mmCIF file of C-alpha atoms in Angstrom:
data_model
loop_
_atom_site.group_PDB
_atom_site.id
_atom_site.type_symbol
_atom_site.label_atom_id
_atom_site.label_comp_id
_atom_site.label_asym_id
_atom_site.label_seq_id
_atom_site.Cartn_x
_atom_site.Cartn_y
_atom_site.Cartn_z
ATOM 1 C CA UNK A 1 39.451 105.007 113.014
ATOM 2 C CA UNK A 2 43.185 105.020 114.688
ATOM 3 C CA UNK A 3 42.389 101.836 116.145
ATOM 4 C CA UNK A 4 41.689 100.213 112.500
ATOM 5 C CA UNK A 5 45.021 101.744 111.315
ATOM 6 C CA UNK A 6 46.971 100.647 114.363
ATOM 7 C CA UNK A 7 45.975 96.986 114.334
ATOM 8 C CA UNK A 8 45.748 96.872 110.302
ATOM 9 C CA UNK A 9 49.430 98.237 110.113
ATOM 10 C CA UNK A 10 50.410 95.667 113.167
ATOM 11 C CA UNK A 11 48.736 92.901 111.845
ATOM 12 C CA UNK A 12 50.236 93.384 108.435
ATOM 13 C CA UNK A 13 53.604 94.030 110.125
ATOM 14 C CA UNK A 14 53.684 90.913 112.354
ATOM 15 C CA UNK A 15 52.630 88.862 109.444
ATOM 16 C CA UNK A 16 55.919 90.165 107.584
ATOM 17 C CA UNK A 17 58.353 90.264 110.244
ATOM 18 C CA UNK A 18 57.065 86.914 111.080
ATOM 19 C CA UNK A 19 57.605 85.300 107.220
ATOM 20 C CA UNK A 20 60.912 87.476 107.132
ATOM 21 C CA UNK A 21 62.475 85.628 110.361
ATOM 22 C CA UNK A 22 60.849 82.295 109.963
ATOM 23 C CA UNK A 23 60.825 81.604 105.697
ATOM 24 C CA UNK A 24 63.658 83.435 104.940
ATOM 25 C CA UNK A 25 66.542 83.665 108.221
ATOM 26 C CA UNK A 26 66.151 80.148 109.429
ATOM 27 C CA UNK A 27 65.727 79.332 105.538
ATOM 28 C CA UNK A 28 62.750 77.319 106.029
ATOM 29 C CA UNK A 29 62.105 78.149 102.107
ATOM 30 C CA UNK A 30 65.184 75.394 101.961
ATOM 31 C CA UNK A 31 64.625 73.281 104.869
ATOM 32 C CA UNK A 32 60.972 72.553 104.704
ATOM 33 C CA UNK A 33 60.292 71.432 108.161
ATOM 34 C CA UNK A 34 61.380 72.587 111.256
ATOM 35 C CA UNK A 35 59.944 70.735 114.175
ATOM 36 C CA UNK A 36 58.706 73.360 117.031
ATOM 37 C CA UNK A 37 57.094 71.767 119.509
ATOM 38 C CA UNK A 38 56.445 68.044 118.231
ATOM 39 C CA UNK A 39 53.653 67.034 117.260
ATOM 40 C CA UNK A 40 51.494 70.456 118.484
ATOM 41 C CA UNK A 41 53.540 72.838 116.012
ATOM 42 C CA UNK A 42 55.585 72.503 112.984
ATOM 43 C CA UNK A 43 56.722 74.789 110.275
ATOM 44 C CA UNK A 44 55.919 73.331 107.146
ATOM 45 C CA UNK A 45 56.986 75.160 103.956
ATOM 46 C CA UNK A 46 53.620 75.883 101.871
ATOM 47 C CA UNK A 47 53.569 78.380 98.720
ATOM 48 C CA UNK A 48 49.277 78.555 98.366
ATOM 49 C CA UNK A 49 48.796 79.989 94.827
ATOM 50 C CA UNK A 50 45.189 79.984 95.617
ATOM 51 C CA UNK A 51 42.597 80.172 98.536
ATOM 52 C CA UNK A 52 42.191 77.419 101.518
ATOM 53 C CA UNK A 53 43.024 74.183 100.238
ATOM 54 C CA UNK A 54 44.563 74.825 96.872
ATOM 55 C CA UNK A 55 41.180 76.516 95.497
ATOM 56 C CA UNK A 56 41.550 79.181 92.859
ATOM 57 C CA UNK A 57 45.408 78.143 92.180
ATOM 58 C CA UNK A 58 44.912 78.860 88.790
ATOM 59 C CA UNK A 59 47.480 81.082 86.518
ATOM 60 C CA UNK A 60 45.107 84.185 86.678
ATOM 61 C CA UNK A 61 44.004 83.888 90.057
ATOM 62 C CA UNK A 62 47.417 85.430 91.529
ATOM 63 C CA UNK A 63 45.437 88.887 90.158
ATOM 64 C CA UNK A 64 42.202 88.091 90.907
ATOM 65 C CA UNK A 65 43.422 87.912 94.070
ATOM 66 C CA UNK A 66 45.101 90.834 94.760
ATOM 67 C CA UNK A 67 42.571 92.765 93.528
ATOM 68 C CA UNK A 68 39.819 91.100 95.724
ATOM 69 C CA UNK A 69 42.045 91.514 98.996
ATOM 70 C CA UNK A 70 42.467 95.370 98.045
ATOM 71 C CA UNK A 71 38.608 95.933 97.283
ATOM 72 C CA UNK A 72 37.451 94.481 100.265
ATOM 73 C CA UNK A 73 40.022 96.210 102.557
ATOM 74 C CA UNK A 74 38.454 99.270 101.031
ATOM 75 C CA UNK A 75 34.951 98.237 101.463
ATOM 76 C CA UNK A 76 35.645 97.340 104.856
ATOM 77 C CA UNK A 77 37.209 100.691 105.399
ATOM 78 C CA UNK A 78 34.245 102.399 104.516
ATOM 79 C CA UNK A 79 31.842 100.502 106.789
ATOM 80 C CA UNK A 80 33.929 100.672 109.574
ATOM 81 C CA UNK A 81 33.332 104.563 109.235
ATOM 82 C CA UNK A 82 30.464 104.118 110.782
ATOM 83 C CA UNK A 83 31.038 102.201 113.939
ATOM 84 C CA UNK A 84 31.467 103.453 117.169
ATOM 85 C CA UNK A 85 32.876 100.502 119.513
ATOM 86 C CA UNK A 86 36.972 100.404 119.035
ATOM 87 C CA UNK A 87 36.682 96.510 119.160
ATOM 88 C CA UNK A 88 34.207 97.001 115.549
ATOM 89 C CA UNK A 89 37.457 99.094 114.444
ATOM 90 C CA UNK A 90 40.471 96.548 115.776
ATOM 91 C CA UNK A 91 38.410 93.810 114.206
ATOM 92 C CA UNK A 92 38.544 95.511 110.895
ATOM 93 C CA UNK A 93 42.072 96.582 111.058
ATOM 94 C CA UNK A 94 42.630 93.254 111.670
ATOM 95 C CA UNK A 95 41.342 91.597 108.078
ATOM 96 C CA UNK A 96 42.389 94.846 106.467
ATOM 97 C CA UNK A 97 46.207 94.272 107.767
ATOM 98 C CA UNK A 98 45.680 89.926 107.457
ATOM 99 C CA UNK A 99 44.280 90.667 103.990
ATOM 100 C CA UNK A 100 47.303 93.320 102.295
ATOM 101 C CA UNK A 101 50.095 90.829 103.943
ATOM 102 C CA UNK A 102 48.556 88.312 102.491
ATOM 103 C CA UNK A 103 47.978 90.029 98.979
ATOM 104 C CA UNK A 104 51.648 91.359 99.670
ATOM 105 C CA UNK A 105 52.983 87.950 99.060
ATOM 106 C CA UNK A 106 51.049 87.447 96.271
ATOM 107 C CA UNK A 107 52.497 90.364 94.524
ATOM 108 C CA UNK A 108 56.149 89.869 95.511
ATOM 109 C CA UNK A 109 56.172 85.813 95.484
ATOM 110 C CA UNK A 110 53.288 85.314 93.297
ATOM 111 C CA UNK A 111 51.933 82.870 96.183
ATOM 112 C CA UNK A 112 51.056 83.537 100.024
ATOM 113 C CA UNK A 113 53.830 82.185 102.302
ATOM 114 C CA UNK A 114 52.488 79.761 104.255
ATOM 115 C CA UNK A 115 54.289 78.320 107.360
ATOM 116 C CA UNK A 116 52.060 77.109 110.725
ATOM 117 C CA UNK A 117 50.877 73.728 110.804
ATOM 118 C CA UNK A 118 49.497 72.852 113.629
ATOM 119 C CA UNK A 119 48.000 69.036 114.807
ATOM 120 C CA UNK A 120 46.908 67.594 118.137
ATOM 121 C CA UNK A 121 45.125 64.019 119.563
ATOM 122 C CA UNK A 122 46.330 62.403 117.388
ATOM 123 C CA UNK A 123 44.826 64.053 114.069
ATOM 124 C CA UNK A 124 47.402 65.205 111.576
ATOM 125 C CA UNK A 125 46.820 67.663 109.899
ATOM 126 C CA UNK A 126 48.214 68.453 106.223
ATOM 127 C CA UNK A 127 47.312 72.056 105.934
ATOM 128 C CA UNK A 128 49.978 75.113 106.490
ATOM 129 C CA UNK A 129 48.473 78.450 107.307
ATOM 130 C CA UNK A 130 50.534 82.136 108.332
ATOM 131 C CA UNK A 131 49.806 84.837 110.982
ATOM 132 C CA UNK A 132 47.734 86.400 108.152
ATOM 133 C CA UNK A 133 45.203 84.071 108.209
ATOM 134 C CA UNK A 134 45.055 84.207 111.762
ATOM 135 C CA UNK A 135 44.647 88.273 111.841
ATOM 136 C CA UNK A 136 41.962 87.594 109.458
ATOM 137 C CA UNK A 137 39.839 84.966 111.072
ATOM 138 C CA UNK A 138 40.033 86.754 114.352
ATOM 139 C CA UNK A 139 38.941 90.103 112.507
ATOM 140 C CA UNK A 140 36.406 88.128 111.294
ATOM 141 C CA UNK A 141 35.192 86.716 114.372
ATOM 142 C CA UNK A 142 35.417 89.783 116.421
ATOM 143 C CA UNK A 143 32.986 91.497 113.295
ATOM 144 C CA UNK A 144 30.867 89.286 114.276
ATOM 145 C CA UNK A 145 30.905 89.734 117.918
ATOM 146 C CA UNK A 146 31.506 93.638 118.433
ATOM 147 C CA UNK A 147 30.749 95.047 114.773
ATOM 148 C CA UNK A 148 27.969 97.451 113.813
ATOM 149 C CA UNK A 149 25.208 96.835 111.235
ATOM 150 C CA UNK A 150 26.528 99.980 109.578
ATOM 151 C CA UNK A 151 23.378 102.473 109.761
ATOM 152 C CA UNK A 152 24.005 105.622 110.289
ATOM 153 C CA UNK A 153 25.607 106.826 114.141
ATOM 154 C CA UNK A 154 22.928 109.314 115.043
ATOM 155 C CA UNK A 155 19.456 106.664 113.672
ATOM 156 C CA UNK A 156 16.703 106.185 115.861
ATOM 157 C CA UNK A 157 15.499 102.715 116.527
ATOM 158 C CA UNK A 158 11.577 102.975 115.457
#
C-alpha cells in the first residue's frame, strides 16, 4: 500500500506544482498560448467545467464531480487492498493522485485547469489536457496490465 500513497501523493503533487508554475507564474491564465515546441507542444489555456470534450459542463456538475472523483479514489483504495504486485498499487496511486488534483481544481477554480495541447503530422488538434489526465490514463492502463481481479490473496484456483 506505500507504493499507492507514494505515487497518488506524487502524481497529485506534480499535477499542482505543474498548474502552479505553468497557469499561474508564466501567467498563461492571461496569455493563453505559449508556443513550446511548435507545432508538437503548446500550452493552450482551457478551464473544462465538465468531462473530455465539454461533456457534463453543466452548473451542477462541478459537484457531481467532485464527489465522483472522491468515491472512486476510495473504491479504488479498497480494491487495491488486495493486490499483491507494486505495479497493481503504483497504477492505482496513480488515478487516485490524477483524480483528487483534478477534483482539487474543481473545488478551488470550479473548473479543471487544463494546459497541454499537443498535435503532430499535420493533424491539429483542439483539445487541452493537464498532467492529471495523464496520471490517470496511465493508472488506468497499467490496471489493466499489472492489476489483480481482486479475490482474496490466499484463494485457490479450482
Amino acid at each position: 500500500m506505500r507504493a499507492l500513497w507514494f505515487s497518488a501523493l506524487a502524481a497529485f503533487g506534480i499535477d499542482q506544482l505543474s498548474k502552479i508554475v505553468i497557469v499561474h507564474l508564466m501567467d498563461l491564465k492571461s496569455i493563453g498560448v505559449i508556443e513550446v515546441l511548435p507545432p508538437y507542444l503548446t500550452f493552450l489555456m482551457g478551464w473544462n467545467t465538465g468531462i473530455n470534450f465539454g461533456l457534463l459542463s453543466g452548473a451542477g456538475a462541478r459537484w457531481i464531480l467532485i464527489a465522483v472523483a472522491v468515491v472512486v479514489s476510495a473504491v479504488l483504495i479498497r480494491w487495491a487492498r488486495t493486490f499483491t504486485r507494486p505495479m497493481g498499487f503504483v497504477s492505482a496511486g496513480l488515478i487516485v493522485g490524477g483524480a483528487l488534483a483534478n477534483a482539487l481544481d474543481r473545488l478551488i477554480y470550479g473548473a479543471v485547469a487544463d494546459f497541454l495541447n499537443m498535435s503532430c503530422c499535420g493533424i491539429a488538434n483542439p483539445y487541452a489536457f493537464n498532467l492529471a489526465d495523464v496520471f490517470i490514463f496511465a493508472g488506468a492502463f497499467g490496471l489493466v496490465m499489472f492489476g489483480e481481479d481482486g479475490k482474496s490473496k490466499g484463494a485457490k484456483t479450482p
